[in-house]
GROMACS .gro file of C-alpha atoms in nm:
model
  296
    1MET     CA    1  -5.887   7.018 -11.802
    2ASP     CA    2  -5.537   7.153 -11.852
    3LEU     CA    3  -5.233   7.212 -11.632
    4ARG     CA    4  -5.303   7.584 -11.612
    5GLN     CA    5  -5.640   7.517 -11.451
    6LEU     CA    6  -5.481   7.276 -11.204
    7GLU     CA    7  -5.215   7.535 -11.118
    8TYR     CA    8  -5.485   7.794 -11.044
    9PHE     CA    9  -5.683   7.540 -10.841
   10VAL     CA   10  -5.380   7.456 -10.625
   11ALA     CA   11  -5.296   7.826 -10.582
   12VAL     CA   12  -5.647   7.910 -10.457
   13ALA     CA   13  -5.648   7.604 -10.229
   14GLU     CA   14  -5.317   7.703 -10.070
   15GLU     CA   15  -5.378   8.077 -10.050
   16ARG     CA   16  -5.746   8.037  -9.946
   17ASN     CA   17  -5.813   8.358 -10.133
   18PHE     CA   18  -5.875   8.428 -10.502
   19THR     CA   19  -5.699   8.765 -10.497
   20ARG     CA   20  -5.378   8.629 -10.344
   21ALA     CA   21  -5.390   8.329 -10.578
   22ALA     CA   22  -5.421   8.563 -10.878
   23GLU     CA   23  -5.117   8.760 -10.760
   24ARG     CA   24  -4.925   8.436 -10.721
   25VAL     CA   25  -4.997   8.310 -11.074
   26HIS     CA   26  -4.972   8.658 -11.228
   27ILE     CA   27  -5.316   8.690 -11.387
   28SER     CA   28  -5.633   8.880 -11.294
   29GLN     CA   29  -5.868   8.755 -11.024
   30SER     CA   30  -6.145   8.728 -11.281
   31GLY     CA   31  -5.921   8.508 -11.495
   32VAL     CA   32  -5.853   8.272 -11.206
   33SER     CA   33  -6.223   8.260 -11.115
   34ALA     CA   34  -6.324   8.185 -11.472
   35GLN     CA   35  -6.075   7.901 -11.507
   36ILE     CA   36  -6.181   7.750 -11.175
   37ARG     CA   37  -6.545   7.765 -11.285
   38ARG     CA   38  -6.457   7.586 -11.609
   39LEU     CA   39  -6.271   7.319 -11.415
   40GLU     CA   40  -6.566   7.273 -11.179
   41HIS     CA   41  -6.804   7.248 -11.474
   42GLU     CA   42  -6.587   6.983 -11.637
   43LEU     CA   43  -6.559   6.784 -11.314
   44GLY     CA   44  -6.926   6.825 -11.233
   45ALA     CA   45  -6.867   6.944 -10.877
   46GLU     CA   46  -6.782   7.260 -10.688
   47LEU     CA   47  -6.426   7.257 -10.558
   48PHE     CA   48  -6.451   7.556 -10.322
   49ASP     CA   49  -6.697   7.683 -10.065
   50ARG     CA   50  -6.715   8.054 -10.139
   51SER     CA   51  -6.973   8.143  -9.874
   52ALA     CA   52  -6.726   8.243  -9.601
   53ARG     CA   53  -6.462   8.518  -9.593
   54ALA     CA   54  -6.182   8.263  -9.643
   55VAL     CA   55  -6.221   8.029  -9.939
   56THR     CA   56  -6.225   7.665  -9.826
   57LEU     CA   57  -6.218   7.336 -10.011
   58THR     CA   58  -6.532   7.128 -10.047
   59VAL     CA   59  -6.514   6.752  -9.999
   60ALA     CA   60  -6.467   6.720 -10.377
   61GLY     CA   61  -6.195   6.982 -10.364
   62GLU     CA   62  -6.011   6.798 -10.087
   63ALA     CA   63  -6.025   6.479 -10.293
   64ALA     CA   64  -5.891   6.658 -10.601
   65LEU     CA   65  -5.609   6.856 -10.440
   66ALA     CA   66  -5.353   6.577 -10.394
   67HIS     CA   67  -5.406   6.456 -10.750
   68ALA     CA   68  -5.375   6.809 -10.888
   69ARG     CA   69  -5.045   6.856 -10.705
   70ALA     CA   70  -4.924   6.519 -10.832
   71ALA     CA   71  -5.015   6.611 -11.191
   72LEU     CA   72  -4.827   6.939 -11.166
   73ALA     CA   73  -4.528   6.765 -11.010
   74SER     CA   74  -4.527   6.507 -11.290
   75ALA     CA   75  -4.539   6.780 -11.555
   76ASP     CA   76  -4.250   6.955 -11.382
   77ALA     CA   77  -4.057   6.626 -11.373
   78VAL     CA   78  -4.092   6.596 -11.752
   79GLY     CA   79  -3.924   6.934 -11.792
   80ARG     CA   80  -3.651   6.843 -11.545
   81ALA     CA   81  -3.580   6.517 -11.725
   82VAL     CA   82  -3.535   6.701 -12.053
   83ASP     CA   83  -3.319   6.964 -11.885
   84GLU     CA   84  -3.099   6.691 -11.738
   85VAL     CA   85  -3.032   6.564 -12.090
   86THR     CA   86  -2.989   6.900 -12.260
   87GLY     CA   87  -2.811   7.078 -11.977
   88LEU     CA   88  -3.048   7.375 -12.000
   89VAL     CA   89  -3.165   7.571 -11.700
   90ARG     CA   90  -3.495   7.743 -11.760
   91GLY     CA   91  -3.838   7.797 -11.611
   92ARG     CA   92  -3.887   7.948 -11.268
   93LEU     CA   93  -3.700   7.963 -10.937
   94THR     CA   94  -3.927   8.047 -10.643
   95VAL     CA   95  -3.731   8.149 -10.336
   96GLY     CA   96  -3.872   8.200  -9.988
   97MET     CA   97  -3.720   8.445  -9.744
   98VAL     CA   98  -3.796   8.493  -9.377
   99ALA     CA   99  -3.993   8.814  -9.330
  100GLY     CA  100  -3.786   9.119  -9.241
  101CYS     CA  101  -3.464   8.967  -9.374
  102THR     CA  102  -3.200   9.207  -9.509
  103LEU     CA  103  -2.927   8.950  -9.563
  104THR     CA  104  -2.747   9.094  -9.865
  105PRO     CA  105  -2.557   8.774  -9.960
  106LEU     CA  106  -2.892   8.622 -10.058
  107PHE     CA  107  -2.962   8.917 -10.285
  108ASP     CA  108  -2.609   8.887 -10.429
  109ALA     CA  109  -2.668   8.518 -10.500
  110LEU     CA  110  -2.998   8.591 -10.674
  111ALA     CA  111  -2.837   8.862 -10.884
  112ALA     CA  112  -2.549   8.635 -10.987
  113PHE     CA  113  -2.790   8.354 -11.073
  114HIS     CA  114  -3.005   8.591 -11.280
  115ARG     CA  115  -2.700   8.710 -11.476
  116ALA     CA  116  -2.593   8.350 -11.544
  117HIS     CA  117  -2.944   8.225 -11.630
  118PRO     CA  118  -3.152   8.516 -11.763
  119GLY     CA  119  -3.409   8.272 -11.901
  120VAL     CA  120  -3.517   8.168 -11.551
  121GLU     CA  121  -3.788   8.375 -11.386
  122VAL     CA  122  -3.694   8.445 -11.024
  123LEU     CA  123  -3.971   8.495 -10.767
  124LEU     CA  124  -3.911   8.599 -10.406
  125ARG     CA  125  -4.169   8.552 -10.130
  126GLU     CA  126  -4.158   8.650  -9.763
  127ASP     CA  127  -4.316   8.450  -9.481
  128ASP     CA  128  -4.240   8.312  -9.137
  129SER     CA  129  -3.997   8.022  -9.108
  130ASP     CA  130  -4.251   7.749  -9.035
  131ARG     CA  131  -4.459   7.830  -9.342
  132LEU     CA  132  -4.146   7.861  -9.556
  133ALA     CA  133  -4.040   7.508  -9.459
  134ASP     CA  134  -4.390   7.380  -9.540
  135GLY     CA  135  -4.375   7.559  -9.875
  136VAL     CA  136  -4.046   7.391  -9.967
  137ARG     CA  137  -4.181   7.050  -9.866
  138SER     CA  138  -4.500   7.096 -10.070
  139GLY     CA  139  -4.314   7.228 -10.375
  140THR     CA  140  -4.468   7.576 -10.377
  141LEU     CA  141  -4.117   7.705 -10.302
  142ASP     CA  142  -3.797   7.573 -10.459
  143LEU     CA  143  -3.581   7.676 -10.167
  144ALA     CA  144  -3.599   7.912  -9.872
  145LEU     CA  145  -3.383   8.111  -9.634
  146LEU     CA  146  -3.531   8.056  -9.288
  147GLY     CA  147  -3.461   8.049  -8.918
  148ALA     CA  148  -3.468   7.737  -8.701
  149ALA     CA  149  -3.393   7.623  -8.347
  150ALA     CA  150  -3.101   7.381  -8.299
  151THR     CA  151  -3.160   7.176  -8.616
  152THR     CA  152  -3.276   7.246  -8.970
  153PRO     CA  153  -3.626   7.130  -9.076
  154ASP     CA  154  -3.676   6.754  -9.117
  155GLY     CA  155  -3.682   6.608  -9.466
  156LEU     CA  156  -3.497   6.893  -9.634
  157ASP     CA  157  -3.138   6.941  -9.743
  158ALA     CA  158  -2.983   7.247  -9.581
  159LEU     CA  159  -2.690   7.484  -9.589
  160THR     CA  160  -2.652   7.631  -9.239
  161LEU     CA  161  -2.531   7.990  -9.268
  162VAL     CA  162  -2.543   8.109  -8.908
  163SER     CA  163  -2.550   7.921  -8.576
  164GLU     CA  164  -2.532   8.138  -8.266
  165GLY     CA  165  -2.684   8.206  -7.928
  166LEU     CA  166  -2.951   8.450  -7.818
  167VAL     CA  167  -2.878   8.785  -7.657
  168ALA     CA  168  -3.091   9.028  -7.460
  169ALA     CA  169  -3.041   9.384  -7.584
  170VAL     CA  170  -3.118   9.677  -7.356
  171PRO     CA  171  -3.076  10.057  -7.380
  172PRO     CA  172  -2.861  10.266  -7.143
  173GLY     CA  173  -3.027  10.311  -6.807
  174HIS     CA  174  -3.216   9.982  -6.817
  175PRO     CA  175  -3.189   9.780  -6.491
  176LEU     CA  176  -3.000   9.506  -6.679
  177ALA     CA  177  -2.760   9.741  -6.861
  178GLY     CA  178  -2.472   9.699  -6.615
  179ARG     CA  179  -2.459   9.320  -6.649
  180TYR     CA  180  -2.211   9.119  -6.860
  181ALA     CA  181  -2.443   8.824  -6.914
  182LEU     CA  182  -2.787   8.708  -6.804
  183SER     CA  183  -2.970   8.395  -6.708
  184LEU     CA  184  -3.299   8.322  -6.878
  185ARG     CA  185  -3.470   8.380  -6.543
  186ASP     CA  186  -3.315   8.729  -6.529
  187LEU     CA  187  -3.453   8.803  -6.874
  188THR     CA  188  -3.804   8.677  -6.807
  189ALA     CA  189  -3.837   8.910  -6.509
  190HIS     CA  190  -3.878   9.192  -6.764
  191PRO     CA  191  -4.113   9.256  -7.057
  192ILE     CA  192  -3.972   9.117  -7.382
  193VAL     CA  193  -3.979   9.234  -7.742
  194SER     CA  194  -3.951   8.927  -7.964
  195MET     CA  195  -3.998   8.778  -8.306
  196PRO     CA  196  -4.346   8.622  -8.350
  197PRO     CA  197  -4.424   8.250  -8.327
  198GLY     CA  198  -4.323   8.060  -8.640
  199THR     CA  199  -3.977   8.218  -8.650
  200GLY     CA  200  -3.649   8.051  -8.559
  201LEU     CA  201  -3.554   8.299  -8.285
  202ARG     CA  202  -3.892   8.266  -8.117
  203ALA     CA  203  -3.866   7.888  -8.133
  204VAL     CA  204  -3.531   7.904  -7.950
  205LEU     CA  205  -3.673   8.137  -7.683
  206ASP     CA  206  -3.988   7.930  -7.634
  207ARG     CA  207  -3.799   7.601  -7.617
  208ALA     CA  208  -3.547   7.736  -7.366
  209CYS     CA  209  -3.822   7.884  -7.146
  210ALA     CA  210  -4.024   7.562  -7.155
  211ALA     CA  211  -3.717   7.362  -7.048
  212GLN     CA  212  -3.689   7.579  -6.735
  213ASP     CA  213  -4.064   7.612  -6.678
  214LEU     CA  214  -4.042   7.989  -6.729
  215HIS     CA  215  -4.325   8.199  -6.867
  216PRO     CA  216  -4.192   8.511  -7.044
  217ALA     CA  217  -4.403   8.824  -7.073
  218ILE     CA  218  -4.395   8.898  -7.446
  219ALA     CA  219  -4.486   9.266  -7.451
  220LEU     CA  220  -4.451   9.321  -7.824
  221GLU     CA  221  -4.376   9.117  -8.135
  222ALA     CA  222  -4.216   9.232  -8.458
  223GLY     CA  223  -4.087   9.049  -8.763
  224ALA     CA  224  -3.778   9.263  -8.834
  225ALA     CA  225  -3.468   9.326  -8.624
  226ASP     CA  226  -3.492   9.701  -8.689
  227ALA     CA  227  -3.840   9.710  -8.538
  228ILE     CA  228  -3.741   9.502  -8.236
  229ALA     CA  229  -3.437   9.722  -8.170
  230GLY     CA  230  -3.639  10.040  -8.215
  231LEU     CA  231  -3.898   9.926  -7.963
  232ALA     CA  232  -3.630   9.825  -7.712
  233VAL     CA  233  -3.446  10.157  -7.750
  234ARG     CA  234  -3.769  10.332  -7.649
  235GLY     CA  235  -3.795  10.127  -7.331
  236LEU     CA  236  -4.088   9.908  -7.437
  237GLY     CA  237  -3.914   9.581  -7.355
  238VAL     CA  238  -3.591   9.383  -7.367
  239ALA     CA  239  -3.504   9.291  -7.726
  240VAL     CA  240  -3.432   8.921  -7.786
  241LEU     CA  241  -3.214   8.877  -8.094
  242SER     CA  242  -2.924   8.665  -8.214
  243ALA     CA  243  -2.575   8.802  -8.153
  244SER     CA  244  -2.517   8.905  -8.514
  245MET     CA  245  -2.862   9.063  -8.544
  246ALA     CA  246  -2.797   9.278  -8.235
  247ALA     CA  247  -2.451   9.394  -8.350
  248PRO     CA  248  -2.568   9.680  -8.577
  249TYR     CA  249  -2.745   9.845  -8.283
  250ALA     CA  250  -2.441   9.849  -8.049
  251ASP     CA  251  -2.449  10.230  -8.040
  252ARG     CA  252  -2.797  10.222  -7.885
  253LEU     CA  253  -2.832   9.883  -7.717
  254THR     CA  254  -2.608   9.669  -7.500
  255ALA     CA  255  -2.620   9.300  -7.600
  256LEU     CA  256  -2.606   9.059  -7.305
  257PRO     CA  257  -2.550   8.689  -7.378
  258LEU     CA  258  -2.795   8.444  -7.221
  259HIS     CA  259  -2.547   8.204  -7.064
  260ASP     CA  260  -2.794   7.923  -6.987
  261VAL     CA  261  -2.960   7.903  -7.329
  262ASP     CA  262  -2.773   7.629  -7.513
  263VAL     CA  263  -3.014   7.594  -7.808
  264PRO     CA  264  -2.855   7.773  -8.104
  265ALA     CA  265  -3.051   7.992  -8.341
  266LEU     CA  266  -2.986   7.884  -8.698
  267LEU     CA  267  -3.022   8.065  -9.027
  268ALA     CA  268  -3.024   7.817  -9.312
  269LEU     CA  269  -3.098   7.778  -9.680
  270VAL     CA  270  -3.317   7.470  -9.734
  271TRP     CA  271  -3.440   7.277 -10.038
  272ARG     CA  272  -3.592   6.940 -10.128
  273PRO     CA  273  -3.350   6.651 -10.185
  274ALA     CA  274  -3.507   6.592 -10.531
  275HIS     CA  275  -3.447   6.943 -10.656
  276SER     CA  276  -3.471   7.102 -10.999
  277PRO     CA  277  -3.184   7.201 -11.231
  278ALA     CA  278  -3.259   7.564 -11.143
  279VAL     CA  279  -3.201   7.493 -10.773
  280ARG     CA  280  -2.887   7.299 -10.856
  281ALA     CA  281  -2.760   7.594 -11.060
  282PHE     CA  282  -2.846   7.844 -10.785
  283LEU     CA  283  -2.671   7.664 -10.498
  284PRO     CA  284  -2.312   7.739 -10.611
  285HIS     CA  285  -2.401   8.109 -10.628
  286ALA     CA  286  -2.545   8.090 -10.275
  287ARG     CA  287  -2.238   7.910 -10.141
  288HIS     CA  288  -2.011   8.168 -10.302
  289ALA     CA  289  -2.215   8.464 -10.172
  290PHE     CA  290  -2.225   8.327  -9.817
  291GLY     CA  291  -1.866   8.202  -9.824
  292SER     CA  292  -1.968   7.839  -9.765
  293PRO     CA  293  -1.771   7.546  -9.911
  294GLY     CA  294  -1.911   7.230 -10.057
  295GLY     CA  295  -2.080   7.098 -10.367
  296ALA     CA  296  -2.446   7.078 -10.467
   0.00000   0.00000   0.00000
């Protein structure tokens, strides 16, 4: 077996789909399938159950997965050790970004990093915040820009970029439009348009409602602020956003602070404590782009 086969095996195991795994490793689906078959032949056991719609690991596959990840991590550590000595930054930087994000400082940081280190391949993947944190912990992502409630994810280093409260945003003519601020109970008396579960804003809303034993009526969910605002403008529910996310829609929506929600919504860049030279080289660009002080 070789490291390429192990990489494909881990990709299929994590994506649970040969097509998505092929897109992730940048080869054809038939190429991934052929390499997995060769690996299974060499090991003398099937690693995946292909009978269902979603590909799942067999017992042998489950036993092999942790060792395959460890082998890939060890190979990556060899490269990092050499880079530490030579001072070179090369390879790949895989960055996660919360779905629907249009935070231009992140794009500026990626562009500056690419200019400084053209030999590093930069990959950008969107997902919800919970899965992004899991991806950083498992090593499938080098770092990620994600949302969180109150604190950044456990076990990861973090650069907090935004910490602010929730607002309810309503169009002119809405029953709440004449208010200056709301209680959470006021908000939950109306249908709500919200981010989906797994996002930082939704975690703040759910935690605050649970603390007061409130049960919000989530009418619609959307992963982008534009979509949430657009739905609220059309009277389909009260938009729940952070203060800065609601600001661009001030011509169409009135943002009302929720005065009894004391859990802040965070936007943070997170990475593993034992990070690669590429991550170390990227962080100063991120701090510069976001205007944040501090060293790597």
